[in-house]
Amino acid sequence: MHDERFPGLRRRGFLAATGAATLGALALTACGADGTDPGASGDDGTPKRGGRLRAAFAGGGASETLDPHLANLFADVARAKALYDKLADYGADLSARPRLAAKWEPNKTLDRWQVTLREATFHDGSPVTAKDVLYSYRRIADPEKAFRAKASLEPIDLDASRATGERGIEFVLKRPTAEFPNVLAAFGAYIVPENAGRNAADFDRKPIGSGPFRFVSFSPGRSAVFRRYDAYWEGAPHLDEVEFVVANEESARVNALLGGQVEYAHELNPTTARAHEGKGQIEIVRLRGSAMQAFCMKTDRPPFDDKRVREAFFLIADRQELVDGALSGAGVVGNDLFGKGYEYYAADLPQREQDLDRARALLKQAGAEKLKVTLDTSAVAAGFTEAASIFKDQAAKAGVTVEVRMGSKDSYWSDILDSGTLACYRSGAMPIEAHISQRLLTDSTTNATKWQHKDFDALYQQAQSTRDKAQRAAVYERMQRRLYTEGGFLIWGFADWILGTAKTVKGVETKAPANTLDWARFDKVWLT
Amino acid sequence: MRTTIRRSASRGASAFVVRRLLLGVAQTVAVVLLVFALTEALPGDAAVALAGDQPDPARIAAIREAMHLDRPVHERLADWATGLLHGDFGTSLTSGRPVARYIADGFGPTLLLAALTVALLVPLGFGLGVLAARHEGGPVDRLVSSLTLAVYAVPEFALGVLLVTVFALKLGWLPPTAVGYGTDLLAHPAALVLPVLVLLSRPVCSLVRLVRAGMIDALASPYVAHARRYGVSGARVRYAHALPNALAPAAQQLARTIDWLLCGVIVVEALFVIPGLGTVLLNAVAERDVPVVQGLAVVFGVLTVVLNLGADVVARRLAPRAGVAA
């Protein structure tokens, strides 16, 4: 065999100068040269201990930090998730699952919640206590700072909340909140030890969390190495170490994966996925329902202040064409409602189809024939510019002139919040309740459709003060029905989130939308 | 008689250097002001860029206040300029780390790539240029000329992708990227081969063509013909008489190339995941991290001025008759 004739044969050695030798070397790394077919081995299901997994993410460059409360990018969250825990996290259907909180119990009026922590320890051996939780939440809510989870924690009255024991916390809320566990699972609401992060550099030097991995090294924008934490409350990870590396260019991530420099590459293009799917070199993982894709109509100004125009626009969209064209087919069509497949999603409403005749009739009724609108878009997210030009063609068939305007990539989200009338929009996975509270209430901070209706707000309050889950689901259904008929979000699709892994990586969860517990989770992954 | 000429010549040379230095300082200041103005003119600031797809106005306002972006432009510029006079580049808006550390960290990989590229560029460029000039019009000249023209026409990104596909992914000879190696690139020399090849590709072509043209001109000049008539050997004519004249424009081209290499070659760094100055700059612009952008602008400005000054001095020494403008 090659390895006997060339004892020094390595994958990247110049010795591997012929195709055959390269193939041999590839086989060596893939299956340990024992002659068995790697695909046929039956023990893929049994986790194996050991090894270092290198995962490539698009990152934030030299300004990255390990402060979990500053987590903003996917790379930040993946690192924070390895080092830290939250009290709860989202399951695949975006419902809150207990994590550091073993259980939670509301009072009758849903404005006081008793949370009991499980027995868990930080990496320095000290127990996770109620004080640490309160310290972490107060740090996030600090009025002087602008941590991302601050808005999510807003329902909690932190001055009135208190520790009822070593592991018991009573959260006092400003108003009834049936979906309080979602707050505990909020993006960035990580638990740090009391007094951590008093100095800005603390988290870069020696971050201490209660997560499955403990800190080894970190250099911003390059690499972060974490080691298995044996005393992790959920059981130690299979991997010895996980290393996060940063490669902003998608082609670099793919090349590094193909070249064996990393075992996990986050955020791949649909075209890359198609090129490598089923070819046997790498595994392609599609996380369905990760990214909502929409056009956002401002419902408070012409022409979209007329609900007939909004309905006409709903009917103009050929959703399958948009998914095929703008997402290269990597996704499913939407039905103008957020959260397909998530808890409380109104799945019974009929799927909306393109109906140009009815769209034209509606526009005529509304006195909006020969309508001209400007559609804002930007290269800020995958598929945005393509979606805009496809929709422009579809609208032309209904007699609507859509003028596409390209916006700046870096300020797009704040530009479209208040200005313009029609814009490309996207959202990551979050509970339907969070989507409503952040974007669809009169006082929502990011209400891009300007959907401001007192009766809709009242329904939301009603849902939040309804203890019974079935009754609550009925209220959410009513709200979604309203959005379906006359809302401002034309939600045409849900994009897959695409990952690539080496053949040696097992245990990657495929049903977890991005932002949920099992996404980018490395303590359940192993290397064969 | 002889000494006075030399003294006045050297006084002229030093006046030239001083004049060039003053001009350089003015140029650097202008670059910095321009960069400051341009970053201010970009839509959105660091707070907006950081808020991303959660543009909660209250949050943006809080970030802005925390970063002192709510202070007037001239105050921020003045603060920064006074810090600079004390050698303090300020701190990053997004991470709070000193800008000097950003620059120091990014400089290593960029310098390494630039040094390796120049080390190969000079012998290769001059060698091929002289070779082509010697065989002017012959098959060697035509081969070199058409090859350099062809390679020059390929954009770096395309060439990089091509090289990675062939040498890293198909043949498996070299690693496709330097991901995870960080600044410690010397420990992984194989990872440097493809980036250096891509960096080398275009400058070597322009240098070869310049040297070739300069040599041909010089070899056809009356003073070379004169030297030949005196029976000076061919090699001596070529290297002692003709080459220095061909060198002057090449030295200036070389300075520009080094400048280009040091100022962070963004495409190559992105493609091969090398955390150099280009990557730092790109991220800082995307984040509207103004102090980092300004710090880099100062460094790039100073580098450009110093390198061009050096090249002009060299050119003046090599071909004083060419009358290099200050």
Coordinates of N, CA and C in Angstrom, one line a residue, chain B residues 163-318:
Chain B
L163 N -6.3 28.5 -9.2 CA -5.1 27.9 -8.5 C -5.6 26.9 -7.4
V164 N -6.6 27.5 -6.6 CA -7.0 26.6 -5.5 C -7.7 25.4 -6.0
T165 N -8.5 25.5 -7.0 CA -9.2 24.4 -7.5 C -8.3 23.3 -8.0
V166 N -7.2 23.8 -8.8 CA -6.3 22.8 -9.4 C -5.3 22.2 -8.3
F167 N -4.6 23.1 -7.6 CA -3.5 22.7 -6.8 C -3.9 22.2 -5.4
A168 N -5.0 22.8 -4.9 CA -5.4 22.4 -3.6 C -6.5 21.3 -3.6
L169 N -7.5 21.5 -4.4 CA -8.7 20.6 -4.3 C -8.5 19.4 -5.2
K170 N -8.0 19.6 -6.5 CA -7.9 18.5 -7.4 C -6.7 17.7 -7.1
L171 N -5.5 18.3 -7.0 CA -4.3 17.6 -6.8 C -3.9 17.4 -5.4
G172 N -4.4 18.2 -4.5 CA -4.2 18.1 -3.1 C -2.7 18.3 -2.7
W173 N -2.0 19.1 -3.4 CA -0.6 19.4 -3.1 C -0.5 20.5 -2.0
L174 N -1.4 21.4 -2.0 CA -1.3 22.6 -1.1 C -2.6 22.8 -0.4
P175 N -2.5 23.4 0.8 CA -3.8 23.7 1.5 C -4.5 24.8 0.8
P176 N -5.8 24.7 0.7 CA -6.6 25.7 0.0 C -6.7 27.1 0.7
T177 N -6.6 27.1 2.0 CA -6.7 28.4 2.7 C -5.7 28.3 3.9
A178 N -5.6 29.5 4.5 CA -4.8 29.5 5.7 C -5.7 29.6 6.9
V179 N -6.9 29.1 6.8 CA -7.9 29.3 7.9 C -7.4 28.6 9.2
G180 N -7.5 29.3 10.3 CA -7.1 28.8 11.6 C -5.7 29.0 11.9
Y181 N -4.8 29.3 10.9 CA -3.4 29.5 11.2 C -3.1 30.8 11.9
G182 N -4.0 31.8 11.8 CA -3.8 33.1 12.4 C -2.6 33.8 11.8
T183 N -1.9 34.4 12.7 CA -0.7 35.1 12.3 C 0.5 34.2 12.1
D184 N 0.4 33.0 12.6 CA 1.6 32.1 12.6 C 1.7 31.4 11.3
L185 N 1.9 32.2 10.2 CA 1.9 31.6 8.9 C 3.2 30.9 8.6
L186 N 4.3 31.4 9.2 CA 5.6 30.8 8.9 C 5.6 29.3 9.3
A187 N 4.8 29.0 10.3 CA 4.8 27.6 10.7 C 4.0 26.7 9.7
H188 N 3.4 27.3 8.7 CA 2.6 26.6 7.7 C 3.0 27.1 6.3
P189 N 4.3 26.9 5.9 CA 4.7 27.5 4.7 C 3.9 27.1 3.5
A190 N 3.4 25.9 3.5 CA 2.6 25.4 2.3 C 1.4 26.3 2.1
A191 N 0.9 26.9 3.1 CA -0.3 27.7 3.0 C 0.0 29.1 2.3
L192 N 1.3 29.4 2.2 CA 1.7 30.7 1.7 C 1.9 30.6 0.2
V193 N 2.1 29.4 -0.4 CA 2.5 29.3 -1.8 C 1.5 29.9 -2.7
L194 N 0.2 29.5 -2.6 CA -0.8 30.0 -3.5 C -1.0 31.5 -3.4
P195 N -1.2 32.0 -2.1 CA -1.4 33.4 -2.0 C -0.2 34.2 -2.7
V196 N 1.0 33.8 -2.4 CA 2.2 34.5 -3.0 C 2.1 34.4 -4.5
L197 N 1.8 33.2 -5.1 CA 1.7 33.1 -6.5 C 0.6 34.1 -7.1
V198 N -0.5 34.2 -6.4 CA -1.5 35.1 -6.9 C -1.0 36.6 -6.8
L199 N -0.4 36.9 -5.7 CA 0.1 38.2 -5.5 C 1.2 38.6 -6.5
L200 N 2.0 37.6 -6.9 CA 3.1 37.8 -7.8 C 2.7 38.0 -9.2
S201 N 1.6 37.3 -9.6 CA 1.2 37.2 -11.0 C 1.2 38.5 -11.7
R202 N 0.5 39.5 -11.2 CA 0.3 40.7 -12.1 C 1.5 41.6 -12.0
P203 N 2.1 41.9 -10.8 CA 3.2 42.8 -10.7 C 4.4 42.2 -11.5
V204 N 4.6 40.9 -11.5 CA 5.7 40.4 -12.3 C 5.6 40.7 -13.7
C205 N 4.4 40.7 -14.2 CA 4.1 41.0 -15.6 C 4.5 42.4 -16.0
S206 N 4.0 43.3 -15.1 CA 4.2 44.7 -15.5 C 5.7 45.0 -15.3
L207 N 6.4 44.4 -14.3 CA 7.8 44.7 -14.1 C 8.6 44.2 -15.3
V208 N 8.3 43.0 -15.7 CA 9.0 42.4 -16.9 C 8.9 43.3 -18.1
R209 N 7.7 43.8 -18.3 CA 7.5 44.6 -19.5 C 8.2 45.9 -19.4
L210 N 8.3 46.5 -18.2 CA 9.0 47.8 -18.0 C 10.5 47.6 -18.2
V211 N 11.0 46.6 -17.6 CA 12.5 46.3 -17.7 C 12.9 46.1 -19.1
R212 N 12.0 45.3 -19.8 CA 12.3 44.9 -21.2 C 12.4 46.2 -22.0
A213 N 11.3 47.0 -21.9 CA 11.3 48.3 -22.7 C 12.4 49.2 -22.4
G214 N 12.8 49.3 -21.0 CA 13.8 50.2 -20.6 C 15.2 49.7 -21.2
M215 N 15.4 48.4 -21.1 CA 16.6 47.8 -21.6 C 16.8 48.1 -23.1
I216 N 15.7 47.8 -23.8 CA 15.7 48.0 -25.3 C 16.1 49.4 -25.7
D217 N 15.4 50.3 -25.0 CA 15.7 51.8 -25.2 C 17.2 52.1 -25.0
A218 N 17.6 51.6 -23.8 CA 19.0 51.9 -23.4 C 20.0 51.3 -24.3
L219 N 19.7 50.0 -24.8 CA 20.7 49.3 -25.6 C 20.8 50.0 -27.0
A220 N 19.7 50.7 -27.4 CA 19.7 51.4 -28.7 C 20.2 52.8 -28.6
S221 N 20.6 53.2 -27.3 CA 21.0 54.6 -27.1 C 22.4 54.8 -27.6
P222 N 22.7 56.1 -27.9 CA 24.1 56.4 -28.4 C 25.2 56.1 -27.5
Y223 N 24.9 56.3 -26.1 CA 26.1 56.0 -25.2 C 26.4 54.5 -25.2
V224 N 25.4 53.7 -25.4 CA 25.7 52.2 -25.4 C 26.5 51.9 -26.7
A225 N 26.1 52.5 -27.7 CA 26.8 52.3 -29.0 C 28.2 52.7 -28.9
H226 N 28.4 53.9 -28.2 CA 29.7 54.4 -27.9 C 30.6 53.4 -27.1
A227 N 29.9 52.9 -26.0 CA 30.7 51.9 -25.2 C 31.0 50.7 -26.0
R228 N 30.1 50.3 -26.9 CA 30.4 49.1 -27.7 C 31.6 49.4 -28.6
R229 N 31.6 50.6 -29.2 CA 32.7 51.0 -30.1 C 34.1 50.9 -29.4
Y230 N 34.0 51.2 -28.1 CA 35.3 51.2 -27.3 C 35.7 49.8 -27.0
G231 N 34.8 48.8 -27.4 CA 35.2 47.4 -27.1 C 34.8 46.9 -25.8
V232 N 33.9 47.6 -25.1 CA 33.4 47.1 -23.8 C 32.6 45.8 -24.0
S233 N 32.8 44.8 -23.2 CA 32.2 43.5 -23.4 C 30.6 43.6 -23.3
G234 N 30.0 42.7 -24.0 CA 28.5 42.7 -24.1 C 27.8 42.7 -22.7
A235 N 28.3 41.8 -21.8 CA 27.7 41.7 -20.5 C 27.8 43.0 -19.7
R236 N 29.1 43.6 -19.8 CA 29.3 44.8 -19.1 C 28.4 45.9 -19.6
V237 N 28.3 46.0 -20.9 CA 27.4 47.0 -21.5 C 26.0 46.8 -21.0
R238 N 25.6 45.6 -21.0 CA 24.2 45.3 -20.6 C 23.9 45.7 -19.1
Y239 N 24.8 45.2 -18.2 CA 24.5 45.3 -16.8 C 25.1 46.6 -16.2
A240 N 26.2 47.1 -16.7 CA 26.7 48.3 -16.1 C 26.2 49.6 -16.7
H241 N 25.9 49.5 -18.0 CA 25.5 50.7 -18.7 C 24.0 50.8 -19.0
A242 N 23.5 49.7 -19.5 CA 22.1 49.8 -20.0 C 21.1 49.6 -18.8
L243 N 21.4 48.6 -18.0 CA 20.4 48.2 -17.0 C 20.1 49.4 -16.0
P244 N 21.1 50.1 -15.5 CA 20.7 51.2 -14.6 C 19.7 52.2 -15.2
N245 N 19.8 52.4 -16.4 CA 18.8 53.3 -17.0 C 17.4 52.7 -17.1
A246 N 17.4 51.4 -17.3 CA 16.2 50.7 -17.4 C 15.6 50.6 -16.0
L247 N 16.4 50.7 -14.9 CA 16.0 50.5 -13.6 C 15.2 51.6 -13.0
A248 N 15.4 52.8 -13.4 CA 14.8 54.0 -12.8 C 13.2 53.8 -12.8
P249 N 12.6 53.6 -14.0 CA 11.2 53.5 -14.0 C 10.8 52.2 -13.3
A250 N 11.6 51.2 -13.4 CA 11.2 49.9 -12.7 C 11.2 50.1 -11.2
A251 N 12.2 50.9 -10.7 CA 12.2 51.1 -9.2 C 11.0 51.8 -8.8
Q252 N 10.5 52.7 -9.5 CA 9.3 53.4 -9.1 C 8.1 52.5 -9.2
Q253 N 8.1 51.6 -10.2 CA 7.0 50.6 -10.3 C 7.0 49.7 -9.2
L254 N 8.3 49.3 -8.8 CA 8.4 48.4 -7.7 C 7.9 49.0 -6.4
A255 N 8.2 50.3 -6.2 CA 7.7 51.0 -5.0 C 6.2 50.9 -4.9
R256 N 5.6 51.2 -6.1 CA 4.1 51.2 -6.1 C 3.6 49.8 -5.8
T257 N 4.3 48.8 -6.3 CA 3.9 47.4 -6.0 C 4.0 47.1 -4.5
I258 N 5.1 47.4 -3.9 CA 5.3 47.2 -2.5 C 4.2 47.9 -1.7
D259 N 3.9 49.1 -2.1 CA 2.9 49.8 -1.4 C 1.6 49.1 -1.5
W260 N 1.3 48.6 -2.7 CA 0.0 47.9 -3.0 C 0.0 46.6 -2.1
L261 N 1.1 46.0 -2.0 CA 1.2 44.7 -1.2 C 1.0 45.0 0.3
L262 N 1.6 46.1 0.7 CA 1.5 46.4 2.2 C 0.2 47.0 2.6
C263 N -0.4 47.6 1.7 CA -1.7 48.3 2.0 C -2.8 47.2 2.1
G264 N -2.4 46.0 2.2 CA -3.4 45.0 2.4 C -4.1 44.6 1.1
V265 N -3.7 43.4 0.6 CA -4.3 43.0 -0.7 C -5.6 42.2 -0.4
I266 N -6.7 43.0 -0.5 CA -7.9 42.5 0.1 C -8.4 41.2 -0.5
V267 N -8.3 41.1 -1.8 CA -8.9 39.9 -2.5 C -8.2 38.7 -2.1
V268 N -6.8 38.8 -2.0 CA -6.1 37.6 -1.7 C -6.3 37.2 -0.2
E269 N -6.3 38.2 0.6 CA -6.6 37.9 2.0 C -7.9 37.3 2.3
A270 N -8.9 37.8 1.6 CA -10.3 37.2 1.8 C -10.3 35.8 1.2
L271 N -9.7 35.6 0.1 CA -9.8 34.3 -0.6 C -9.1 33.2 0.2
F272 N -7.9 33.6 0.8 CA -7.1 32.6 1.5 C -7.2 32.7 3.0
V273 N -8.1 33.5 3.5 CA -8.4 33.7 4.9 C -7.1 34.0 5.7
I274 N -6.4 35.1 5.2 CA -5.2 35.6 5.9 C -5.6 36.8 6.6
P275 N -5.4 36.9 7.9 CA -5.9 38.0 8.7 C -4.9 39.2 8.6
G276 N -4.8 39.8 7.5 CA -3.8 40.9 7.3 C -4.6 42.2 7.4
L277 N -3.8 43.3 7.0 CA -4.4 44.6 7.1 C -5.6 44.8 6.2
G278 N -5.7 44.2 5.0 CA -6.8 44.3 4.2 C -8.1 43.8 4.8
T279 N -8.0 42.7 5.5 CA -9.1 42.1 6.2 C -9.6 43.1 7.3
V280 N -8.6 43.6 8.1 CA -8.9 44.5 9.1 C -9.6 45.8 8.6
L281 N -9.1 46.3 7.5 CA -9.7 47.5 6.9 C -11.2 47.2 6.4
L282 N -11.3 46.0 5.8 CA -12.6 45.7 5.2 C -13.7 45.6 6.3
N283 N -13.3 44.9 7.4 CA -14.2 44.8 8.5 C -14.5 46.1 9.2
A284 N -13.5 46.9 9.3 CA -13.6 48.2 10.0 C -14.6 49.1 9.2
V285 N -14.5 49.1 7.9 CA -15.3 49.9 7.1 C -16.8 49.4 7.2
A286 N -17.0 48.1 7.1 CA -18.3 47.5 7.3 C -18.9 47.9 8.6
E287 N -18.1 47.9 9.6 CA -18.6 48.2 11.0 C -18.6 49.7 11.2
R288 N -18.2 50.5 10.3 CA -18.1 52.0 10.5 C -17.2 52.2 11.7
D289 N -16.2 51.4 11.9 CA -15.3 51.6 13.1 C -14.3 52.6 12.7
V290 N -14.7 53.9 12.8 CA -13.9 55.0 12.3 C -12.5 55.1 12.8
P291 N -12.3 54.9 14.1 CA -10.9 55.0 14.6 C -9.9 54.0 13.9
V292 N -10.4 52.8 13.7 CA -9.6 51.8 13.0 C -9.3 52.2 11.6
V293 N -10.4 52.7 10.9 CA -10.2 53.1 9.5 C -9.2 54.2 9.4
Q294 N -9.3 55.2 10.4 CA -8.4 56.3 10.4 C -6.9 55.9 10.7
G295 N -6.8 55.0 11.6 CA -5.5 54.5 12.0 C -4.8 53.9 10.8
L296 N -5.6 53.0 10.1 CA -5.1 52.4 8.9 C -4.7 53.4 7.8
A297 N -5.6 54.4 7.7 CA -5.3 55.4 6.6 C -4.0 56.1 6.9
V298 N -3.7 56.4 8.2 CA -2.4 57.0 8.5 C -1.3 56.1 8.1
V299 N -1.4 54.9 8.5 CA -0.3 53.9 8.2 C -0.1 53.8 6.7
F300 N -1.2 53.6 6.0 CA -1.1 53.5 4.5 C -0.5 54.8 3.9
G301 N -1.0 55.9 4.4 CA -0.5 57.2 3.9 C 1.0 57.3 4.1
V302 N 1.5 57.0 5.3 CA 2.9 57.1 5.6 C 3.7 56.2 4.7
L303 N 3.2 54.9 4.6 CA 3.9 53.9 3.8 C 4.1 54.4 2.4
T304 N 3.0 54.9 1.8 CA 3.0 55.3 0.4 C 4.0 56.4 0.2
V305 N 4.0 57.4 1.1 CA 4.9 58.5 1.0 C 6.3 58.0 1.1
V306 N 6.7 57.2 2.1 CA 8.0 56.8 2.3 C 8.5 56.0 1.1
L307 N 7.7 55.0 0.7 CA 8.1 54.2 -0.4 C 8.4 54.9 -1.7
N308 N 7.5 55.9 -2.0 CA 7.6 56.6 -3.2 C 8.8 57.6 -3.1
L309 N 9.1 58.1 -1.9 CA 10.2 58.9 -1.7 C 11.5 58.1 -2.0
G310 N 11.5 56.9 -1.4 CA 12.7 56.0 -1.6 C 12.9 55.7 -3.1
A311 N 11.8 55.4 -3.8 CA 11.9 55.1 -5.2 C 12.5 56.3 -6.0
D312 N 12.0 57.5 -5.6 CA 12.4 58.7 -6.4 C 13.9 58.9 -6.1
V313 N 14.3 58.7 -4.9 CA 15.8 58.9 -4.6 C 16.6 58.0 -5.4
V314 N 16.2 56.7 -5.3 CA 16.9 55.7 -6.1 C 16.9 56.0 -7.6
A315 N 15.8 56.4 -8.1 CA 15.7 56.7 -9.5 C 16.6 57.9 -9.9
R316 N 16.7 58.9 -9.0 CA 17.6 60.0 -9.2 C 19.0 59.7 -9.2
R317 N 19.4 58.7 -8.4 CA 20.8 58.3 -8.3 C 21.1 57.5 -9.6
L318 N 20.1 56.6 -10.0 CA 20.4 55.7 -11.1 C 20.5 56.5 -12.5

